[in-house]
Tab-separated table of C-alpha atoms and ligand atoms in Angstrom:
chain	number	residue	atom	x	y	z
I	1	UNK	CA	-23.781	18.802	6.318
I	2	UNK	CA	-20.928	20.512	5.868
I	3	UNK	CA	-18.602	19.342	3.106
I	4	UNK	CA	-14.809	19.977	2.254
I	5	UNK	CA	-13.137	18.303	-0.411
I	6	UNK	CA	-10.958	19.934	-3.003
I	7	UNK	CA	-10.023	17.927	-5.907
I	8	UNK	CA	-7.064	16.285	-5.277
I	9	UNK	CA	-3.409	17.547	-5.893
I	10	UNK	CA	-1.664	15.150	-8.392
I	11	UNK	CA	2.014	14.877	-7.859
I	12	UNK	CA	3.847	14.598	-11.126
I	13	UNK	CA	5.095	10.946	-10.740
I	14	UNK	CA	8.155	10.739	-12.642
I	15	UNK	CA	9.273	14.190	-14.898
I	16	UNK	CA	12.430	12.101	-16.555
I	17	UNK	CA	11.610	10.654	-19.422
I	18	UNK	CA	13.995	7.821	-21.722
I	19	UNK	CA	10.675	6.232	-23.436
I	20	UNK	CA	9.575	6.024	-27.125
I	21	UNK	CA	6.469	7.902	-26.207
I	22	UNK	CA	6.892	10.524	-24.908
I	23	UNK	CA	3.480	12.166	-25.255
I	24	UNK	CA	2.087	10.048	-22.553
I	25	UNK	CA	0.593	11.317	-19.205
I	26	UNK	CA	2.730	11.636	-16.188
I	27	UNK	CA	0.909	8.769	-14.540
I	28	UNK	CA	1.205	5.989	-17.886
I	29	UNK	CA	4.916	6.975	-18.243
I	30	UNK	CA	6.137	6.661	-14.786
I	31	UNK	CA	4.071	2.913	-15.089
I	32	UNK	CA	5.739	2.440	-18.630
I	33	UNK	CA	9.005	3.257	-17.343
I	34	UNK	CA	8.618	0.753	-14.985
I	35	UNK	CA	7.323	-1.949	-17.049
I	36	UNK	CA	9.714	-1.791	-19.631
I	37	UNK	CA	12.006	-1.798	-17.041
I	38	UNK	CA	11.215	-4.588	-14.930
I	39	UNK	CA	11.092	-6.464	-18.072
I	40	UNK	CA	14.352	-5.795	-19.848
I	41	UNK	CA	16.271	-6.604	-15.950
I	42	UNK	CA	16.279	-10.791	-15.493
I	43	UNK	CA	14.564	-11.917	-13.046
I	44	UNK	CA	12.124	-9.698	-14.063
I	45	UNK	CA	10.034	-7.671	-11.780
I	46	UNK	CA	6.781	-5.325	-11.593
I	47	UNK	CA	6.559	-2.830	-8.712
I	48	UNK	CA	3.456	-3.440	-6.513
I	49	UNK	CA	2.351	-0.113	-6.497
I	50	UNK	CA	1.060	-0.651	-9.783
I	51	UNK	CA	-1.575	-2.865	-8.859
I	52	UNK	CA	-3.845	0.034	-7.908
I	53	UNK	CA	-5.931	1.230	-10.940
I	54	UNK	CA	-9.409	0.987	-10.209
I	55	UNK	CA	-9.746	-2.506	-11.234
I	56	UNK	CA	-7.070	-3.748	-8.562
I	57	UNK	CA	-8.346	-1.163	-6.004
I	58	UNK	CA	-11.730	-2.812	-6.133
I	59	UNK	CA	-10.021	-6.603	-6.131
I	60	UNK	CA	-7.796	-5.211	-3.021
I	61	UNK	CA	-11.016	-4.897	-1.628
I	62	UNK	CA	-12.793	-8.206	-2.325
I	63	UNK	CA	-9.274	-9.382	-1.012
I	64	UNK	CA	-10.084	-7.712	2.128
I	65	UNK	CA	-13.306	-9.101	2.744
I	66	UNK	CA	-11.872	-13.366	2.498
I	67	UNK	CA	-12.104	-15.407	4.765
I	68	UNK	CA	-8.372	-16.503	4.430
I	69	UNK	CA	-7.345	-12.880	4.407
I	70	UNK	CA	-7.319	-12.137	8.243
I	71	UNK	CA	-5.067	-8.978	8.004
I	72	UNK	CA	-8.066	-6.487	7.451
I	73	UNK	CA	-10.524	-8.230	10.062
I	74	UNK	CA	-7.761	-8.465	13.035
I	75	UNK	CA	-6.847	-5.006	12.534
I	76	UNK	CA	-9.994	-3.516	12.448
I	77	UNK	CA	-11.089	-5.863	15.556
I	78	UNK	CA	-8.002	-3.924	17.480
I	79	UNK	CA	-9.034	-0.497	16.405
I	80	UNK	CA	-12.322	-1.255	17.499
I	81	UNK	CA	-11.029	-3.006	20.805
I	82	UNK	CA	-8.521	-0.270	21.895
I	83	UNK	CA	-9.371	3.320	19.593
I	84	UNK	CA	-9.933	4.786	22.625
I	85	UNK	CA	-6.844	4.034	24.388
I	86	UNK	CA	-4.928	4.821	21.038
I	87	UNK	CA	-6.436	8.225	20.700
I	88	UNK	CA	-5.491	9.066	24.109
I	89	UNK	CA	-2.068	7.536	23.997
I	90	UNK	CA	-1.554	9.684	20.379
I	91	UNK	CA	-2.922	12.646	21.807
I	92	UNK	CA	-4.490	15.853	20.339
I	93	UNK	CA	-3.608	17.083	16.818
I	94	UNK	CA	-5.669	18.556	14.411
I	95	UNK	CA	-4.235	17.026	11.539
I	96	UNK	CA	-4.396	13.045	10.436
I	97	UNK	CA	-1.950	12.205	7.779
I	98	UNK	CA	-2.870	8.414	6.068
I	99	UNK	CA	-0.055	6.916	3.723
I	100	UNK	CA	-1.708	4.064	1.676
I	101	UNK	CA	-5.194	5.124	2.249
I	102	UNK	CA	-7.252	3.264	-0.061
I	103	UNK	CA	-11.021	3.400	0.932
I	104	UNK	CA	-9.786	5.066	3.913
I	105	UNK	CA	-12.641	2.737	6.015
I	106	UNK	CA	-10.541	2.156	9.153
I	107	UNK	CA	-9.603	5.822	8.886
I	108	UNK	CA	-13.472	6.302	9.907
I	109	UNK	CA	-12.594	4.172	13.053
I	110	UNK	CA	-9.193	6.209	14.102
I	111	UNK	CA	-11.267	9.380	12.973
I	112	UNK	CA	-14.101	8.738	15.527
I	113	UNK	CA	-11.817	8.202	18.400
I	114	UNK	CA	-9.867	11.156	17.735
I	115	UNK	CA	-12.217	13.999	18.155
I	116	UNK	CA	-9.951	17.025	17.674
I	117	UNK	CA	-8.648	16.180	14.031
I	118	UNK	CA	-10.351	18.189	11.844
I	119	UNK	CA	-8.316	18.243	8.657
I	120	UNK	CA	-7.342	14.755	6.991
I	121	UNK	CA	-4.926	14.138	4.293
I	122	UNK	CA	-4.826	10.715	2.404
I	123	UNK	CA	-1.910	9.824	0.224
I	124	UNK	CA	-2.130	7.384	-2.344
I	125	UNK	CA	-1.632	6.600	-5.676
I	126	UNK	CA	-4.773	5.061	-6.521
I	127	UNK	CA	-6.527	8.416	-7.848
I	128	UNK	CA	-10.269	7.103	-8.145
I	129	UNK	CA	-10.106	5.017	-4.448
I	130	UNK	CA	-8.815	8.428	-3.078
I	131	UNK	CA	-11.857	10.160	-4.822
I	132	UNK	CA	-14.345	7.330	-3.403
I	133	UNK	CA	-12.675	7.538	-0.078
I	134	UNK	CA	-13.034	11.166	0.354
I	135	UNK	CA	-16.562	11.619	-0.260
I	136	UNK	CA	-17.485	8.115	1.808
I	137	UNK	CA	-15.735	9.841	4.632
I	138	UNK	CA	-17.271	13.369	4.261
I	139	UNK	CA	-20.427	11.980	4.386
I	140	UNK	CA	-19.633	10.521	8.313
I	141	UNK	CA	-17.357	12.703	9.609
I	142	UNK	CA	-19.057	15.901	9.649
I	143	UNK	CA	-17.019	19.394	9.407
I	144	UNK	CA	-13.811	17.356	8.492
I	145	UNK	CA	-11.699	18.885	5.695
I	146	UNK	CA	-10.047	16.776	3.036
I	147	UNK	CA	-7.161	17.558	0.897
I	148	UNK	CA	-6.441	14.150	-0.990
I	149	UNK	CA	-3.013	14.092	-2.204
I	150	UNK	CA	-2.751	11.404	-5.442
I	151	UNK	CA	1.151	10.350	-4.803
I	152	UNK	CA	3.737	8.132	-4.117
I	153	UNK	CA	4.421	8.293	-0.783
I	154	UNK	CA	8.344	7.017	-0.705
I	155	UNK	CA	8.534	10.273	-2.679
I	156	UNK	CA	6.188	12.955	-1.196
I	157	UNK	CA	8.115	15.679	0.060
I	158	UNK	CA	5.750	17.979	1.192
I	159	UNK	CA	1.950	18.359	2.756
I	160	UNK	CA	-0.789	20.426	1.476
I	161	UNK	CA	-0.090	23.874	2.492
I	162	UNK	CA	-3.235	23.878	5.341
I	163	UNK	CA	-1.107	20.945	6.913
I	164	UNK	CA	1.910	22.632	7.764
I	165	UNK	CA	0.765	23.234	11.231
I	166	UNK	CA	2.554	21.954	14.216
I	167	UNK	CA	1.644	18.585	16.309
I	168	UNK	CA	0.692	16.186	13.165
I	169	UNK	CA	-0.285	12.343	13.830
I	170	UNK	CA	-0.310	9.939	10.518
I	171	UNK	CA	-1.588	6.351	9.755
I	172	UNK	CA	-0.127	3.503	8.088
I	173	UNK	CA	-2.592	0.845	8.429
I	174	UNK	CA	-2.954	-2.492	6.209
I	175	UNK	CA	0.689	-3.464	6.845
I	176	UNK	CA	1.664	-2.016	3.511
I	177	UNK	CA	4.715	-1.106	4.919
I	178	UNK	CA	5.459	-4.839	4.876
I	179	UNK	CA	5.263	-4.368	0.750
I	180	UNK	CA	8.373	-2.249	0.708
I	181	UNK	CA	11.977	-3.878	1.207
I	182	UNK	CA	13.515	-3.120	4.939
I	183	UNK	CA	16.055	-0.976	3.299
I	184	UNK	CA	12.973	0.766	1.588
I	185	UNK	CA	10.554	0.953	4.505
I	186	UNK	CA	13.828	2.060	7.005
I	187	UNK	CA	13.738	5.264	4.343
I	188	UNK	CA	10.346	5.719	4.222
I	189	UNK	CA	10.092	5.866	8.186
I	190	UNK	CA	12.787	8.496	8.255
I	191	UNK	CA	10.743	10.427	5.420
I	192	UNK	CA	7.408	10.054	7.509
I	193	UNK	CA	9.458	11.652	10.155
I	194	UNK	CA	10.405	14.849	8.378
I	195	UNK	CA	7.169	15.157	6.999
I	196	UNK	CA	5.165	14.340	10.066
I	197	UNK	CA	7.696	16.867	11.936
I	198	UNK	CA	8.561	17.330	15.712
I	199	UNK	CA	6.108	15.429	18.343
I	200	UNK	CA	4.270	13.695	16.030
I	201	UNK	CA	2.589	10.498	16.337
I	202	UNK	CA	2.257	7.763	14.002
I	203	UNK	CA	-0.010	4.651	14.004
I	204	UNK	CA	1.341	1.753	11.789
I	205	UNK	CA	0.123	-1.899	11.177
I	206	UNK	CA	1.901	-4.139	10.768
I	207	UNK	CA	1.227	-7.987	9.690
I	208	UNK	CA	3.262	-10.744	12.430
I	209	UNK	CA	5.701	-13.343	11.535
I	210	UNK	CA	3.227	-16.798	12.102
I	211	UNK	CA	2.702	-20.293	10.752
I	212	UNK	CA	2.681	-20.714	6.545
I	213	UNK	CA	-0.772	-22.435	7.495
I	214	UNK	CA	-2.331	-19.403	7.735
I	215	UNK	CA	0.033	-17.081	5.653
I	216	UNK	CA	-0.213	-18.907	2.364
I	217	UNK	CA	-3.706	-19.082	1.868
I	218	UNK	CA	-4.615	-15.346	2.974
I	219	UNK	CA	-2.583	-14.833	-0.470
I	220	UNK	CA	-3.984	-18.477	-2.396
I	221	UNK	CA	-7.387	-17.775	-1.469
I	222	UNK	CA	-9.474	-20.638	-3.054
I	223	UNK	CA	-11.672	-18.403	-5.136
I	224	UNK	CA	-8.664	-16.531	-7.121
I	225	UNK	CA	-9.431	-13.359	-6.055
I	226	UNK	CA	-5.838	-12.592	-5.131
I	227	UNK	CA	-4.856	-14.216	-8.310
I	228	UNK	CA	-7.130	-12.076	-9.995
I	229	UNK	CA	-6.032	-9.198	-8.510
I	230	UNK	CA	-2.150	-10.095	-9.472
I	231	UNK	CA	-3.047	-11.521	-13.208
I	232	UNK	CA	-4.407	-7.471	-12.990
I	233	UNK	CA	-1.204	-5.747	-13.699
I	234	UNK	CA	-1.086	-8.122	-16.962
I	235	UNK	CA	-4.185	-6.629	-17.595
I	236	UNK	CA	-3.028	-2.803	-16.805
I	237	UNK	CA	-0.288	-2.887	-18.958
I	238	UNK	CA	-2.874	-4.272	-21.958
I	239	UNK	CA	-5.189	-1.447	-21.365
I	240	UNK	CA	-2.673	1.438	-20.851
I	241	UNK	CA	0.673	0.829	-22.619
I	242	UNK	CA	-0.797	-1.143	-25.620
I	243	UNK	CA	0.220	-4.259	-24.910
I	244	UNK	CA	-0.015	-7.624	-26.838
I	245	UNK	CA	-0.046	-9.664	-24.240
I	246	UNK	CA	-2.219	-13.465	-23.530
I	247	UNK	CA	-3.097	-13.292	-20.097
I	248	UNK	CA	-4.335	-16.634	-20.168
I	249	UNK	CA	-0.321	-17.972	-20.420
I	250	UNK	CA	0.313	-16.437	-17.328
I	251	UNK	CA	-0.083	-18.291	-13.771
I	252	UNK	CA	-0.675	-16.240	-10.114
I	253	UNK	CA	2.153	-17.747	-7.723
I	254	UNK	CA	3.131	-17.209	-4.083
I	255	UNK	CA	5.096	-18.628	-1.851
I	256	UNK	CA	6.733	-17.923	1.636
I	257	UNK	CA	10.284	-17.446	1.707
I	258	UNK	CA	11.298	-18.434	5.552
I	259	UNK	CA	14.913	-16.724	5.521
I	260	UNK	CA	13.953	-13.124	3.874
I	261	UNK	CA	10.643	-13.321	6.247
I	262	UNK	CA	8.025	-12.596	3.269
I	263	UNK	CA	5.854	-13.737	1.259
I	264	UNK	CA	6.533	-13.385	-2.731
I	265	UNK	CA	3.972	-12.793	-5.064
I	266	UNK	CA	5.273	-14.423	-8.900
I	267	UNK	CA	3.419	-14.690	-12.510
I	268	UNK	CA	4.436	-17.975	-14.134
I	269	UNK	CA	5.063	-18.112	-17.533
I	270	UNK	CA	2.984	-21.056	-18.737
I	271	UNK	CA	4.847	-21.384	-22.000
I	272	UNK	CA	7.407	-20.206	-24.345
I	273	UNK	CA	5.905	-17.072	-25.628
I	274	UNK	CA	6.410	-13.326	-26.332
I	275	UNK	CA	4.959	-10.283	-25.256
I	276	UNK	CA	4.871	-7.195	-26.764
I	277	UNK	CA	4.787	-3.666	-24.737
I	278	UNK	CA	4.522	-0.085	-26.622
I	279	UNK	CA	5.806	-1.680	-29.773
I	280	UNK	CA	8.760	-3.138	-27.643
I	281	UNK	CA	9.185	-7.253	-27.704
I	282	UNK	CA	10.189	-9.679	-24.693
I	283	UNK	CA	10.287	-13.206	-24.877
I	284	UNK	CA	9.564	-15.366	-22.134
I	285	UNK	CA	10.715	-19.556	-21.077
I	286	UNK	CA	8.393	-21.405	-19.987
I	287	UNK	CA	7.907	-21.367	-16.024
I	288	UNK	CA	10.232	-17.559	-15.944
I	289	UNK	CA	8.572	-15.613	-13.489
I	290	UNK	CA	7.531	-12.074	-13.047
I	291	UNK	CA	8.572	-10.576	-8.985
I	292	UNK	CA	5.011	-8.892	-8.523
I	293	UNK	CA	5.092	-8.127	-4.663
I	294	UNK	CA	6.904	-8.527	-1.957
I	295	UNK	CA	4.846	-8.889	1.972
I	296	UNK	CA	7.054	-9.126	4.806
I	297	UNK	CA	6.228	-10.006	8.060
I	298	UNK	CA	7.755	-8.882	11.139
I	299	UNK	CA	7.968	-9.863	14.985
I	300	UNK	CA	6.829	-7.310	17.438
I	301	UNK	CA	10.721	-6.509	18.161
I	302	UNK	CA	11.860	-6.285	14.568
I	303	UNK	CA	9.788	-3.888	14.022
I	304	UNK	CA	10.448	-2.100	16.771
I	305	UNK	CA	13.782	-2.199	16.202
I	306	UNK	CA	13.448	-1.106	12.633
I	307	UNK	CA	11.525	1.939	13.349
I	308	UNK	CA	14.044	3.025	16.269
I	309	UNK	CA	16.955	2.873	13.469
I	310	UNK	CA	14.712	5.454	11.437
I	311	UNK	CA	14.195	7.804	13.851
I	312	UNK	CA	11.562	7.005	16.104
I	313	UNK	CA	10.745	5.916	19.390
I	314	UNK	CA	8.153	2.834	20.080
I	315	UNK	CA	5.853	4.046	22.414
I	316	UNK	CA	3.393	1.207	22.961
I	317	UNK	CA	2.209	-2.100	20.570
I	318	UNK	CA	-1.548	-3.688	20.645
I	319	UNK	CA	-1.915	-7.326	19.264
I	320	UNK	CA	-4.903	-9.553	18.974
I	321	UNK	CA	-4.762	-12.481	21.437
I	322	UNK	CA	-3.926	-14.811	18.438
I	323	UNK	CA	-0.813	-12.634	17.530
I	324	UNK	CA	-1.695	-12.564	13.958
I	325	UNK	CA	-1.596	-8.979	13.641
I	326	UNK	CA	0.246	-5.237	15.440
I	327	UNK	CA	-0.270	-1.998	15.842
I	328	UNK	CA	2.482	0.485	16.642
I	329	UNK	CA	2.321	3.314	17.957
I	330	UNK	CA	5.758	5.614	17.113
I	331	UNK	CA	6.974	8.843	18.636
I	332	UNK	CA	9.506	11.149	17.240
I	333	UNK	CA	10.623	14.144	19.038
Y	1	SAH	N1	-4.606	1.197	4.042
Y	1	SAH	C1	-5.667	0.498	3.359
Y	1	SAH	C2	-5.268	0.117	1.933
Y	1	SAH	C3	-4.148	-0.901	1.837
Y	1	SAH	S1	-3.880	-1.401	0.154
Y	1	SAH	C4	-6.059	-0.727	4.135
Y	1	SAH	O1	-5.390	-1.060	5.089
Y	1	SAH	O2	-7.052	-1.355	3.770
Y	1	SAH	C5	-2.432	-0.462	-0.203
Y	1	SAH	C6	-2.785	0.969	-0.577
Y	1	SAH	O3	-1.557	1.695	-0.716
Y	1	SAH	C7	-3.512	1.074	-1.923
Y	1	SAH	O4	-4.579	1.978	-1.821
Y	1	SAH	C8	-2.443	1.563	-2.887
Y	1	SAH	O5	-2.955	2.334	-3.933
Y	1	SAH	C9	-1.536	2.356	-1.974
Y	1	SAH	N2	-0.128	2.372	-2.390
Y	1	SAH	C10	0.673	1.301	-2.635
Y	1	SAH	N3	1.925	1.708	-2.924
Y	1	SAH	C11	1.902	3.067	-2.858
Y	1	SAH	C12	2.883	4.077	-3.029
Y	1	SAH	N4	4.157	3.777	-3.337
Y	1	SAH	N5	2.516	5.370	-2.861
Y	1	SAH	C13	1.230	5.700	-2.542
Y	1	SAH	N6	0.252	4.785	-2.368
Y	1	SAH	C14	0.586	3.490	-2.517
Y	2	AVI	C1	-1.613	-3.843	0.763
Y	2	AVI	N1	-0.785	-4.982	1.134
Y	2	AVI	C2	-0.330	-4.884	2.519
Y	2	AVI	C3	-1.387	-6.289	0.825
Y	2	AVI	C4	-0.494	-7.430	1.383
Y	2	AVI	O1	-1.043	-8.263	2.102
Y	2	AVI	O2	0.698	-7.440	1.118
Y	2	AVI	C5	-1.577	-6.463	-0.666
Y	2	AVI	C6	-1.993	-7.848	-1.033
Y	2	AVI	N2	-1.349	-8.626	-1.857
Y	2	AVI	C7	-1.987	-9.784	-1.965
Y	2	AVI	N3	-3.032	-9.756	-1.168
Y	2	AVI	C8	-3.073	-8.543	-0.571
């Protein structure tokens, strides 16, 4: 079987640097940046793309497999129902571009319905899922190439050089584009544009607008997996920026705010306490909350609507009959 992966090309993350140490890696100082950030602002707030080292990559996963978590299951059922429309409707490219990729498994799916791609690149920051990914998919998709690209993708600028070929199609799947603010995910279309380039095709999922029955517990599951998985960054910050922190005083939250269309993902304060972050102290009143993640859900026209205004043009939208879930397909010429 024929096997192409190259290790994968690490964008630096952040280059500035205003911290007291500045000897750590690119990766730990754009993270410690952040957290001593999002701690000195009030409210105070961690960015969500933190919760990807390999311990919260492999609770994302769990989270995927819940029974209260139907985002995962509906969208696979539709790329399973309809791949082979999609594939015809996106057309022939050779080259699959995946923001977000993760474990890349309903890549595999997109991947077998679109038989001329033959080079793939994932971007993500989770480093080790990209590593997993890669070889999982090498070891189904024969002949495909890989070139993982470990990055932020609000920021990535360019493709691997063997990408920059004309007629590109890209993936956005998981409705991660619902954890970035409109204003955010209006510039991260427009970016996905310029990388993507003339007569592309993009695929995006995104999660629907539907009762707080069913939204709340897909992120209060009852066996604490998702507050696992958001007590996590507490965690993180212990294990990489030295932090003196009692996890145990901190409480998972979320709730569903109707007018901003989203759900909010919190950590309670359980008591008066203080933490203590690369030798830096903040102290916290009990029940102040830490902004962990924002998930916003969208109707069919919204997002529609919100693509259009960065660029490009809705070509067709499958849902599930329960209209828990979309999938968008985008044109930009
Ligand atoms: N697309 C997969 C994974 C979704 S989880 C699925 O649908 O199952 C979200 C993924 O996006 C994670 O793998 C995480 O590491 C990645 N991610 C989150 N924010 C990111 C960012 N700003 N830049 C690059 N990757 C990011
Ligand atoms: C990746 N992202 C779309 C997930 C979501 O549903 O917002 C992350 C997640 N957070 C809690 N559960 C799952």
């Amino acid at each position: 079987m024929e096997r192409d992966i190259p290790h994968a090309i690490v964008e630096d993350l952040d280059r500035s640097s205003s911290l007291p140490c500045p000897r750590l890696d690119p990766a730990r100082r754009d993270f410690a940046q952040a957290v001593l950030a999002g701690f000195a602002t009030k409210p105070r707030s961690l960015p969500c793309r933190f919760f990807y080292d390999a311990r919260g990559s492999a609770l994302f996963e769990e989270i995927t497999q819940l029974e209260e978590y139907y985002p995962t299951r509906v969208e696979t059922a539709l790329l399973e129902a309809y791949g082979a429309e999609i594939a015809e409707r996106m057309g022939d490219a050779r080259v699959l571009v995946e923001f977000g990729s993760g474990s890349s498994r309903k890549t595999s799916l997109l991947l077998s319905a679109l038989a001329g791609v033959s080079l793939y690149v994932p971007i993500d920051v989770a480093g080790e899922s990209l590593a997993e990914a890669a070889e999982w998919l090498s070891e189904r998709h024969d002949g495909l190439a890989i070139r993982p690209l470990v990055a932020d993708f609000t920021k990535t600028r360019t493709l691997p050089v063997a990408a920059r070929r004309p007629r590109k199609l890209g993936f956005f799947s998981g409705s991660t584009i619902g954890n970035l603010t409109q204003t955010d995910a209006r510039g991260f279309l427009a970016n996905a544009a310029r990388l993507l380039g003339h007569d592309a095709a993009f695929l995006v999922g995104v999660d629907l607008k539907k009762d707080v029955g069913i939204l709340l517990p897909a992120y209060n599951d009852r066996r604490g997996v998702t507050a696992a998985f958001n007590l996590n960054l507490l965690e993180r910050i212990k294990r990489e920026l030295d932090g003196d922190i009692d996890v145990d005083r901190f409480a998972h939250d979320a709730i569903y705010d109707e007018a901003k269309g989203r759900i909010e993902m919190h950590l309670v304060s359980l008591a008066r306490q203080t933490v203590r972050v690369l030798g830096r102290s903040f102290s916290f009143a009990k029940g102040e909350r830490i902004h962990t993640e924002n998930s916003h859900k969208y109707s069919v026209e919204d997002f529609q609507a919100l693509a259009h205004s960065a660029g490009w043009t809705p070509a067709h939208t499958w849902t599930d009959a329960n209209r828990l879930f979309s999938l968008h397909l985008l044109r930009f010429d």
